[in-house]
């Protein structure tokens, strides 16, 4: 019997941007604000798939390989706090249409393949802090980083010895 794995599609953050974000985060938030997401785990979720069998993962990966969506750039110029899930996030004030269409496509393929999709509207974001359930003093602005999206990836969320690690399983290029 095949095992299931917790999977999601996301945009990776380039290593240089990961470093810039974690430096700024360290300078901008109190240690008590929340648990910092590890640099290598920073990502922008496009579609959460949940616990997926190997067979279903193969189907979804086949679908992803046939997607021809354009490259796009987004500006990370928004910041917010969701106290209920306890997330402080980095977002964008103007989500590019290509990002919204890619997420929508992946979500509809996921739903058609039996992966439950949240009914909440898609709000593109990069989670910065978790466990942030108390009020957080947010800096007035962000450095307005640009994220050039040239590819999207399938990640596995692994939990081991108290740590979460997002392992990139496969990536597909966006079309220039
Ligand atoms: O880092 P973010 O928040 O973008 O919140 C989880 C994380 O995304 C999200 O999937 C990403 C990898 O774990 N996630 C976890 N459970 C979820 C669920 N039931 C979920 N997204 C939607 N529904």
JSON list of C-alpha atoms and ligand atoms in Angstrom, two decimals:
[
{"chain": "A", "resi": 1, "resn": "UNK", "atom": "CA", "xyz": [0.00, 0.00, 0.00]},
{"chain": "A", "resi": 2, "resn": "UNK", "atom": "CA", "xyz": [1.38, 3.43, -0.87]},
{"chain": "A", "resi": 3, "resn": "UNK", "atom": "CA", "xyz": [2.01, 5.94, 1.89]},
{"chain": "A", "resi": 4, "resn": "UNK", "atom": "CA", "xyz": [0.65, 9.44, 1.78]},
{"chain": "A", "resi": 5, "resn": "UNK", "atom": "CA", "xyz": [2.72, 12.59, 1.94]},
{"chain": "A", "resi": 6, "resn": "UNK", "atom": "CA", "xyz": [1.74, 16.14, 2.87]},
{"chain": "A", "resi": 7, "resn": "UNK", "atom": "CA", "xyz": [2.23, 18.14, -0.31]},
{"chain": "A", "resi": 8, "resn": "UNK", "atom": "CA", "xyz": [1.73, 21.62, -1.67]},
{"chain": "A", "resi": 9, "resn": "UNK", "atom": "CA", "xyz": [2.57, 23.67, -4.75]},
{"chain": "A", "resi": 10, "resn": "UNK", "atom": "CA", "xyz": [4.45, 26.90, -4.07]},
{"chain": "A", "resi": 11, "resn": "UNK", "atom": "CA", "xyz": [6.77, 29.53, -5.47]},
{"chain": "A", "resi": 12, "resn": "UNK", "atom": "CA", "xyz": [10.27, 29.23, -4.02]},
{"chain": "A", "resi": 13, "resn": "UNK", "atom": "CA", "xyz": [12.15, 32.32, -2.83]},
{"chain": "A", "resi": 14, "resn": "UNK", "atom": "CA", "xyz": [15.65, 32.70, -4.32]},
{"chain": "A", "resi": 15, "resn": "UNK", "atom": "CA", "xyz": [18.41, 32.21, -1.73]},
{"chain": "A", "resi": 16, "resn": "UNK", "atom": "CA", "xyz": [19.46, 35.87, -1.93]},
{"chain": "A", "resi": 17, "resn": "UNK", "atom": "CA", "xyz": [15.93, 37.01, -1.17]},
{"chain": "A", "resi": 18, "resn": "UNK", "atom": "CA", "xyz": [15.62, 34.47, 1.68]},
{"chain": "A", "resi": 19, "resn": "UNK", "atom": "CA", "xyz": [18.72, 36.02, 3.29]},
{"chain": "A", "resi": 20, "resn": "UNK", "atom": "CA", "xyz": [17.46, 39.58, 2.86]},
{"chain": "A", "resi": 21, "resn": "UNK", "atom": "CA", "xyz": [14.09, 38.69, 4.33]},
{"chain": "A", "resi": 22, "resn": "UNK", "atom": "CA", "xyz": [15.46, 36.92, 7.41]},
{"chain": "A", "resi": 23, "resn": "UNK", "atom": "CA", "xyz": [17.91, 39.75, 8.13]},
{"chain": "A", "resi": 24, "resn": "UNK", "atom": "CA", "xyz": [15.12, 42.33, 7.90]},
{"chain": "A", "resi": 25, "resn": "UNK", "atom": "CA", "xyz": [12.84, 40.10, 10.00]},
{"chain": "A", "resi": 26, "resn": "UNK", "atom": "CA", "xyz": [15.48, 39.79, 12.73]},
{"chain": "A", "resi": 27, "resn": "UNK", "atom": "CA", "xyz": [15.84, 43.59, 12.79]},
{"chain": "A", "resi": 28, "resn": "UNK", "atom": "CA", "xyz": [12.11, 44.31, 12.68]},
{"chain": "A", "resi": 29, "resn": "UNK", "atom": "CA", "xyz": [10.37, 41.93, 15.09]},
{"chain": "A", "resi": 30, "resn": "UNK", "atom": "CA", "xyz": [10.63, 41.23, 18.80]},
{"chain": "A", "resi": 31, "resn": "UNK", "atom": "CA", "xyz": [11.73, 37.68, 19.62]},
{"chain": "A", "resi": 32, "resn": "UNK", "atom": "CA", "xyz": [8.38, 37.14, 21.38]},
{"chain": "A", "resi": 33, "resn": "UNK", "atom": "CA", "xyz": [6.39, 38.00, 18.26]},
{"chain": "A", "resi": 34, "resn": "UNK", "atom": "CA", "xyz": [6.43, 34.43, 16.96]},
{"chain": "A", "resi": 35, "resn": "UNK", "atom": "CA", "xyz": [8.48, 31.50, 15.71]},
{"chain": "A", "resi": 36, "resn": "UNK", "atom": "CA", "xyz": [10.59, 32.50, 12.69]},
{"chain": "A", "resi": 37, "resn": "UNK", "atom": "CA", "xyz": [10.10, 30.32, 9.62]},
{"chain": "A", "resi": 38, "resn": "UNK", "atom": "CA", "xyz": [13.50, 28.91, 8.60]},
{"chain": "A", "resi": 39, "resn": "UNK", "atom": "CA", "xyz": [15.08, 30.71, 5.62]},
{"chain": "A", "resi": 40, "resn": "UNK", "atom": "CA", "xyz": [14.99, 27.60, 3.43]},
{"chain": "A", "resi": 41, "resn": "UNK", "atom": "CA", "xyz": [11.29, 27.13, 4.25]},
{"chain": "A", "resi": 42, "resn": "UNK", "atom": "CA", "xyz": [10.20, 30.56, 2.99]},
{"chain": "A", "resi": 43, "resn": "UNK", "atom": "CA", "xyz": [7.78, 30.12, 0.08]},
{"chain": "A", "resi": 44, "resn": "UNK", "atom": "CA", "xyz": [4.56, 31.43, -1.38]},
{"chain": "A", "resi": 45, "resn": "UNK", "atom": "CA", "xyz": [1.90, 28.70, -1.33]},
{"chain": "A", "resi": 46, "resn": "UNK", "atom": "CA", "xyz": [-0.08, 28.33, -4.56]},
{"chain": "A", "resi": 47, "resn": "UNK", "atom": "CA", "xyz": [-2.19, 25.30, -3.68]},
{"chain": "A", "resi": 48, "resn": "UNK", "atom": "CA", "xyz": [-2.24, 23.10, -0.59]},
{"chain": "A", "resi": 49, "resn": "UNK", "atom": "CA", "xyz": [-2.86, 19.45, -1.44]},
{"chain": "A", "resi": 50, "resn": "UNK", "atom": "CA", "xyz": [-2.94, 17.82, 2.00]},
{"chain": "A", "resi": 51, "resn": "UNK", "atom": "CA", "xyz": [-2.04, 14.15, 2.49]},
{"chain": "A", "resi": 52, "resn": "UNK", "atom": "CA", "xyz": [-1.64, 12.69, -0.96]},
{"chain": "A", "resi": 53, "resn": "UNK", "atom": "CA", "xyz": [-0.94, 9.11, -2.08]},
{"chain": "A", "resi": 54, "resn": "UNK", "atom": "CA", "xyz": [2.05, 8.46, -4.37]},
{"chain": "A", "resi": 55, "resn": "UNK", "atom": "CA", "xyz": [-0.33, 7.62, -7.21]},
{"chain": "A", "resi": 56, "resn": "UNK", "atom": "CA", "xyz": [-2.20, 10.90, -6.85]},
{"chain": "A", "resi": 57, "resn": "UNK", "atom": "CA", "xyz": [1.07, 12.81, -6.50]},
{"chain": "A", "resi": 58, "resn": "UNK", "atom": "CA", "xyz": [2.18, 11.33, -9.84]},
{"chain": "A", "resi": 59, "resn": "UNK", "atom": "CA", "xyz": [-1.07, 12.45, -11.48]},
{"chain": "A", "resi": 60, "resn": "UNK", "atom": "CA", "xyz": [-0.74, 15.99, -10.09]},
{"chain": "A", "resi": 61, "resn": "UNK", "atom": "CA", "xyz": [2.90, 16.18, -11.05]},
{"chain": "A", "resi": 62, "resn": "UNK", "atom": "CA", "xyz": [1.98, 15.10, -14.62]},
{"chain": "A", "resi": 63, "resn": "UNK", "atom": "CA", "xyz": [-0.63, 17.88, -14.74]},
{"chain": "A", "resi": 64, "resn": "UNK", "atom": "CA", "xyz": [1.90, 20.42, -13.43]},
{"chain": "A", "resi": 65, "resn": "UNK", "atom": "CA", "xyz": [4.41, 19.41, -16.11]},
{"chain": "A", "resi": 66, "resn": "UNK", "atom": "CA", "xyz": [1.86, 20.31, -18.82]},
{"chain": "A", "resi": 67, "resn": "UNK", "atom": "CA", "xyz": [1.10, 23.78, -17.45]},
{"chain": "A", "resi": 68, "resn": "UNK", "atom": "CA", "xyz": [2.34, 26.62, -19.67]},
{"chain": "A", "resi": 69, "resn": "UNK", "atom": "CA", "xyz": [1.90, 29.72, -17.53]},
{"chain": "A", "resi": 70, "resn": "UNK", "atom": "CA", "xyz": [3.88, 32.92, -18.05]},
{"chain": "A", "resi": 71, "resn": "UNK", "atom": "CA", "xyz": [6.67, 34.18, -15.83]},
{"chain": "A", "resi": 72, "resn": "UNK", "atom": "CA", "xyz": [5.79, 37.21, -13.68]},
{"chain": "A", "resi": 73, "resn": "UNK", "atom": "CA", "xyz": [7.22, 39.53, -11.05]},
{"chain": "A", "resi": 74, "resn": "UNK", "atom": "CA", "xyz": [5.57, 40.56, -7.87]},
{"chain": "A", "resi": 75, "resn": "UNK", "atom": "CA", "xyz": [6.52, 43.17, -5.32]},
{"chain": "A", "resi": 76, "resn": "UNK", "atom": "CA", "xyz": [6.53, 42.06, -1.69]},
{"chain": "A", "resi": 77, "resn": "UNK", "atom": "CA", "xyz": [5.28, 45.35, -0.28]},
{"chain": "A", "resi": 78, "resn": "UNK", "atom": "CA", "xyz": [2.55, 44.29, 2.12]},
{"chain": "A", "resi": 79, "resn": "UNK", "atom": "CA", "xyz": [2.69, 42.94, 5.64]},
{"chain": "A", "resi": 80, "resn": "UNK", "atom": "CA", "xyz": [0.04, 41.56, 7.93]},
{"chain": "A", "resi": 81, "resn": "UNK", "atom": "CA", "xyz": [-0.87, 39.44, 10.91]},
{"chain": "A", "resi": 82, "resn": "UNK", "atom": "CA", "xyz": [-3.52, 36.74, 11.12]},
{"chain": "A", "resi": 83, "resn": "UNK", "atom": "CA", "xyz": [-3.89, 36.10, 14.86]},
{"chain": "A", "resi": 84, "resn": "UNK", "atom": "CA", "xyz": [-6.10, 33.01, 14.48]},
{"chain": "A", "resi": 85, "resn": "UNK", "atom": "CA", "xyz": [-3.63, 30.82, 12.58]},
{"chain": "A", "resi": 86, "resn": "UNK", "atom": "CA", "xyz": [-0.88, 32.85, 14.29]},
{"chain": "A", "resi": 87, "resn": "UNK", "atom": "CA", "xyz": [0.88, 33.92, 11.10]},
{"chain": "A", "resi": 88, "resn": "UNK", "atom": "CA", "xyz": [2.77, 37.11, 10.31]},
{"chain": "A", "resi": 89, "resn": "UNK", "atom": "CA", "xyz": [3.14, 37.37, 6.56]},
{"chain": "A", "resi": 90, "resn": "UNK", "atom": "CA", "xyz": [4.69, 39.26, 3.71]},
{"chain": "A", "resi": 91, "resn": "UNK", "atom": "CA", "xyz": [2.41, 39.89, 0.75]},
{"chain": "A", "resi": 92, "resn": "UNK", "atom": "CA", "xyz": [1.73, 42.06, -2.22]},
{"chain": "A", "resi": 93, "resn": "UNK", "atom": "CA", "xyz": [-0.67, 44.95, -2.71]},
{"chain": "A", "resi": 94, "resn": "UNK", "atom": "CA", "xyz": [-1.00, 44.20, -6.44]},
{"chain": "A", "resi": 95, "resn": "UNK", "atom": "CA", "xyz": [-1.08, 40.50, -7.20]},
{"chain": "A", "resi": 96, "resn": "UNK", "atom": "CA", "xyz": [-0.16, 39.92, -10.89]},
{"chain": "A", "resi": 97, "resn": "UNK", "atom": "CA", "xyz": [-2.89, 38.26, -12.94]},
{"chain": "A", "resi": 98, "resn": "UNK", "atom": "CA", "xyz": [-0.47, 35.49, -13.93]},
{"chain": "A", "resi": 99, "resn": "UNK", "atom": "CA", "xyz": [0.03, 34.60, -10.25]},
{"chain": "A", "resi": 100, "resn": "UNK", "atom": "CA", "xyz": [-3.71, 34.50, -9.58]},
{"chain": "A", "resi": 101, "resn": "UNK", "atom": "CA", "xyz": [-4.30, 32.40, -12.69]},
{"chain": "A", "resi": 102, "resn": "UNK", "atom": "CA", "xyz": [-1.53, 29.93, -11.84]},
{"chain": "A", "resi": 103, "resn": "UNK", "atom": "CA", "xyz": [-2.84, 29.47, -8.29]},
{"chain": "A", "resi": 104, "resn": "UNK", "atom": "CA", "xyz": [-6.40, 29.11, -9.55]},
{"chain": "A", "resi": 105, "resn": "UNK", "atom": "CA", "xyz": [-5.36, 26.50, -12.13]},
{"chain": "A", "resi": 106, "resn": "UNK", "atom": "CA", "xyz": [-3.42, 24.45, -9.58]},
{"chain": "A", "resi": 107, "resn": "UNK", "atom": "CA", "xyz": [-6.26, 24.70, -7.07]},
{"chain": "A", "resi": 108, "resn": "UNK", "atom": "CA", "xyz": [-8.87, 23.57, -9.54]},
{"chain": "A", "resi": 109, "resn": "UNK", "atom": "CA", "xyz": [-6.73, 20.61, -10.66]},
{"chain": "A", "resi": 110, "resn": "UNK", "atom": "CA", "xyz": [-6.17, 19.75, -6.98]},
{"chain": "A", "resi": 111, "resn": "UNK", "atom": "CA", "xyz": [-9.91, 19.91, -6.26]},
{"chain": "A", "resi": 112, "resn": "UNK", "atom": "CA", "xyz": [-10.72, 17.77, -9.31]},
{"chain": "A", "resi": 113, "resn": "UNK", "atom": "CA", "xyz": [-8.30, 15.18, -7.98]},
{"chain": "A", "resi": 114, "resn": "UNK", "atom": "CA", "xyz": [-9.94, 15.05, -4.57]},
{"chain": "A", "resi": 115, "resn": "UNK", "atom": "CA", "xyz": [-7.70, 17.46, -2.65]},
{"chain": "A", "resi": 116, "resn": "UNK", "atom": "CA", "xyz": [-9.95, 19.60, -0.50]},
{"chain": "A", "resi": 117, "resn": "UNK", "atom": "CA", "xyz": [-9.49, 23.30, -1.22]},
{"chain": "A", "resi": 118, "resn": "UNK", "atom": "CA", "xyz": [-10.24, 25.98, 1.35]},
{"chain": "A", "resi": 119, "resn": "UNK", "atom": "CA", "xyz": [-13.21, 28.18, 0.51]},
{"chain": "A", "resi": 120, "resn": "UNK", "atom": "CA", "xyz": [-11.26, 31.22, 1.74]},
{"chain": "A", "resi": 121, "resn": "UNK", "atom": "CA", "xyz": [-10.10, 33.52, -1.06]},
{"chain": "A", "resi": 122, "resn": "UNK", "atom": "CA", "xyz": [-6.50, 33.05, -2.21]},
{"chain": "A", "resi": 123, "resn": "UNK", "atom": "CA", "xyz": [-4.33, 35.62, -0.47]},
{"chain": "A", "resi": 124, "resn": "UNK", "atom": "CA", "xyz": [-0.78, 35.29, -1.81]},
{"chain": "A", "resi": 125, "resn": "UNK", "atom": "CA", "xyz": [1.67, 35.51, 1.08]},
{"chain": "A", "resi": 126, "resn": "UNK", "atom": "CA", "xyz": [5.00, 34.34, 2.45]},
{"chain": "A", "resi": 127, "resn": "UNK", "atom": "CA", "xyz": [4.66, 33.22, 6.07]},
{"chain": "A", "resi": 128, "resn": "UNK", "atom": "CA", "xyz": [7.38, 34.86, 8.19]},
{"chain": "A", "resi": 129, "resn": "UNK", "atom": "CA", "xyz": [6.43, 33.96, 11.76]},
{"chain": "A", "resi": 130, "resn": "UNK", "atom": "CA", "xyz": [4.23, 31.20, 13.13]},
{"chain": "A", "resi": 131, "resn": "UNK", "atom": "CA", "xyz": [2.67, 30.81, 16.57]},
{"chain": "A", "resi": 132, "resn": "UNK", "atom": "CA", "xyz": [2.01, 34.57, 16.52]},
{"chain": "A", "resi": 133, "resn": "UNK", "atom": "CA", "xyz": [-1.34, 34.46, 18.29]},
{"chain": "A", "resi": 134, "resn": "UNK", "atom": "CA", "xyz": [-0.84, 37.60, 20.39]},
{"chain": "A", "resi": 135, "resn": "UNK", "atom": "CA", "xyz": [-0.82, 41.18, 19.06]},
{"chain": "A", "resi": 136, "resn": "UNK", "atom": "CA", "xyz": [2.34, 41.90, 17.07]},
{"chain": "A", "resi": 137, "resn": "UNK", "atom": "CA", "xyz": [3.95, 45.30, 16.47]},
{"chain": "A", "resi": 138, "resn": "UNK", "atom": "CA", "xyz": [4.39, 45.38, 12.69]},
{"chain": "A", "resi": 139, "resn": "UNK", "atom": "CA", "xyz": [7.01, 47.62, 11.08]},
{"chain": "A", "resi": 140, "resn": "UNK", "atom": "CA", "xyz": [5.40, 50.46, 9.09]},
{"chain": "A", "resi": 141, "resn": "UNK", "atom": "CA", "xyz": [6.55, 49.10, 5.74]},
{"chain": "A", "resi": 142, "resn": "UNK", "atom": "CA", "xyz": [8.66, 46.48, 4.00]},
{"chain": "A", "resi": 143, "resn": "UNK", "atom": "CA", "xyz": [11.74, 47.04, 1.79]},
{"chain": "A", "resi": 144, "resn": "UNK", "atom": "CA", "xyz": [9.50, 46.23, -1.25]},
{"chain": "A", "resi": 145, "resn": "UNK", "atom": "CA", "xyz": [11.44, 43.27, -2.55]},
{"chain": "A", "resi": 146, "resn": "UNK", "atom": "CA", "xyz": [10.80, 42.05, -6.07]},
{"chain": "A", "resi": 147, "resn": "UNK", "atom": "CA", "xyz": [10.18, 38.33, -6.54]},
{"chain": "A", "resi": 148, "resn": "UNK", "atom": "CA", "xyz": [10.77, 37.18, -10.11]},
{"chain": "A", "resi": 149, "resn": "UNK", "atom": "CA", "xyz": [8.80, 33.98, -10.55]},
{"chain": "A", "resi": 150, "resn": "UNK", "atom": "CA", "xyz": [10.42, 31.78, -13.21]},
{"chain": "A", "resi": 151, "resn": "UNK", "atom": "CA", "xyz": [9.28, 28.42, -11.86]},
{"chain": "A", "resi": 152, "resn": "UNK", "atom": "CA", "xyz": [6.89, 26.75, -9.46]},
{"chain": "A", "resi": 153, "resn": "UNK", "atom": "CA", "xyz": [7.53, 23.71, -7.32]},
{"chain": "A", "resi": 154, "resn": "UNK", "atom": "CA", "xyz": [5.96, 20.76, -5.55]},
{"chain": "A", "resi": 155, "resn": "UNK", "atom": "CA", "xyz": [6.98, 20.55, -1.88]},
{"chain": "A", "resi": 156, "resn": "UNK", "atom": "CA", "xyz": [6.65, 17.89, 0.76]},
{"chain": "A", "resi": 157, "resn": "UNK", "atom": "CA", "xyz": [6.10, 19.09, 4.31]},
{"chain": "A", "resi": 158, "resn": "UNK", "atom": "CA", "xyz": [8.12, 16.86, 6.63]},
{"chain": "A", "resi": 159, "resn": "UNK", "atom": "CA", "xyz": [7.99, 16.98, 10.40]},
{"chain": "A", "resi": 160, "resn": "UNK", "atom": "CA", "xyz": [10.93, 15.42, 12.20]},
{"chain": "A", "resi": 161, "resn": "UNK", "atom": "CA", "xyz": [12.24, 15.87, 15.74]},
{"chain": "A", "resi": 162, "resn": "UNK", "atom": "CA", "xyz": [10.13, 18.95, 16.35]},
{"chain": "A", "resi": 163, "resn": "UNK", "atom": "CA", "xyz": [11.16, 20.67, 13.12]},
{"chain": "A", "resi": 164, "resn": "UNK", "atom": "CA", "xyz": [9.25, 21.26, 9.91]},
{"chain": "A", "resi": 165, "resn": "UNK", "atom": "CA", "xyz": [11.15, 21.03, 6.65]},
{"chain": "A", "resi": 166, "resn": "UNK", "atom": "CA", "xyz": [9.76, 21.74, 3.22]},
{"chain": "A", "resi": 167, "resn": "UNK", "atom": "CA", "xyz": [11.52, 19.48, 0.75]},
{"chain": "A", "resi": 168, "resn": "UNK", "atom": "CA", "xyz": [11.30, 20.54, -2.89]},
{"chain": "A", "resi": 169, "resn": "UNK", "atom": "CA", "xyz": [10.35, 17.41, -4.87]},
{"chain": "A", "resi": 170, "resn": "UNK", "atom": "CA", "xyz": [10.09, 18.85, -8.38]},
{"chain": "A", "resi": 171, "resn": "UNK", "atom": "CA", "xyz": [10.05, 22.20, -10.18]},
{"chain": "A", "resi": 172, "resn": "UNK", "atom": "CA", "xyz": [8.59, 23.31, -13.49]},
{"chain": "A", "resi": 173, "resn": "UNK", "atom": "CA", "xyz": [9.53, 26.39, -15.49]},
{"chain": "A", "resi": 174, "resn": "UNK", "atom": "CA", "xyz": [7.13, 29.23, -16.18]},
{"chain": "A", "resi": 175, "resn": "UNK", "atom": "CA", "xyz": [7.22, 30.39, -19.78]},
{"chain": "A", "resi": 176, "resn": "UNK", "atom": "CA", "xyz": [9.21, 33.54, -20.54]},
{"chain": "B", "resi": 1, "resn": "LIG", "atom": "O1", "xyz": [3.16, 28.95, 4.69]},
{"chain": "B", "resi": 1, "resn": "LIG", "atom": "P1", "xyz": [1.76, 29.06, 4.23]},
{"chain": "B", "resi": 1, "resn": "LIG", "atom": "O2", "xyz": [0.83, 29.54, 5.30]},
{"chain": "B", "resi": 1, "resn": "LIG", "atom": "O3", "xyz": [1.59, 29.78, 2.95]},
{"chain": "B", "resi": 1, "resn": "LIG", "atom": "O4", "xyz": [-0.36, 27.22, 5.98]},
{"chain": "B", "resi": 1, "resn": "LIG", "atom": "C1", "xyz": [0.28, 26.10, 5.39]},
{"chain": "B", "resi": 1, "resn": "LIG", "atom": "C2", "xyz": [1.51, 26.45, 4.59]},
{"chain": "B", "resi": 1, "resn": "LIG", "atom": "O5", "xyz": [1.27, 27.62, 3.85]},
{"chain": "B", "resi": 1, "resn": "LIG", "atom": "C3", "xyz": [-0.61, 25.56, 4.32]},
{"chain": "B", "resi": 1, "resn": "LIG", "atom": "O6", "xyz": [0.25, 24.82, 3.47]},
{"chain": "B", "resi": 1, "resn": "LIG", "atom": "C4", "xyz": [1.56, 25.35, 3.54]},
{"chain": "B", "resi": 1, "resn": "LIG", "atom": "C5", "xyz": [2.55, 24.27, 3.86]},
{"chain": "B", "resi": 1, "resn": "LIG", "atom": "O7", "xyz": [2.22, 23.65, 5.06]},
{"chain": "B", "resi": 1, "resn": "LIG", "atom": "N1", "xyz": [-1.65, 24.69, 4.87]},
{"chain": "B", "resi": 1, "resn": "LIG", "atom": "C6", "xyz": [-1.51, 23.77, 5.84]},
{"chain": "B", "resi": 1, "resn": "LIG", "atom": "N2", "xyz": [-2.70, 23.18, 6.08]},
{"chain": "B", "resi": 1, "resn": "LIG", "atom": "C7", "xyz": [-3.60, 23.75, 5.23]},
{"chain": "B", "resi": 1, "resn": "LIG", "atom": "C8", "xyz": [-4.98, 23.55, 4.97]},
{"chain": "B", "resi": 1, "resn": "LIG", "atom": "N3", "xyz": [-5.67, 22.63, 5.62]},
{"chain": "B", "resi": 1, "resn": "LIG", "atom": "C9", "xyz": [-2.93, 24.72, 4.46]},
{"chain": "B", "resi": 1, "resn": "LIG", "atom": "N4", "xyz": [-3.53, 25.46, 3.53]},
{"chain": "B", "resi": 1, "resn": "LIG", "atom": "C10", "xyz": [-4.87, 25.25, 3.35]},
{"chain": "B", "resi": 1, "resn": "LIG", "atom": "N5", "xyz": [-5.56, 24.32, 4.02]}
]
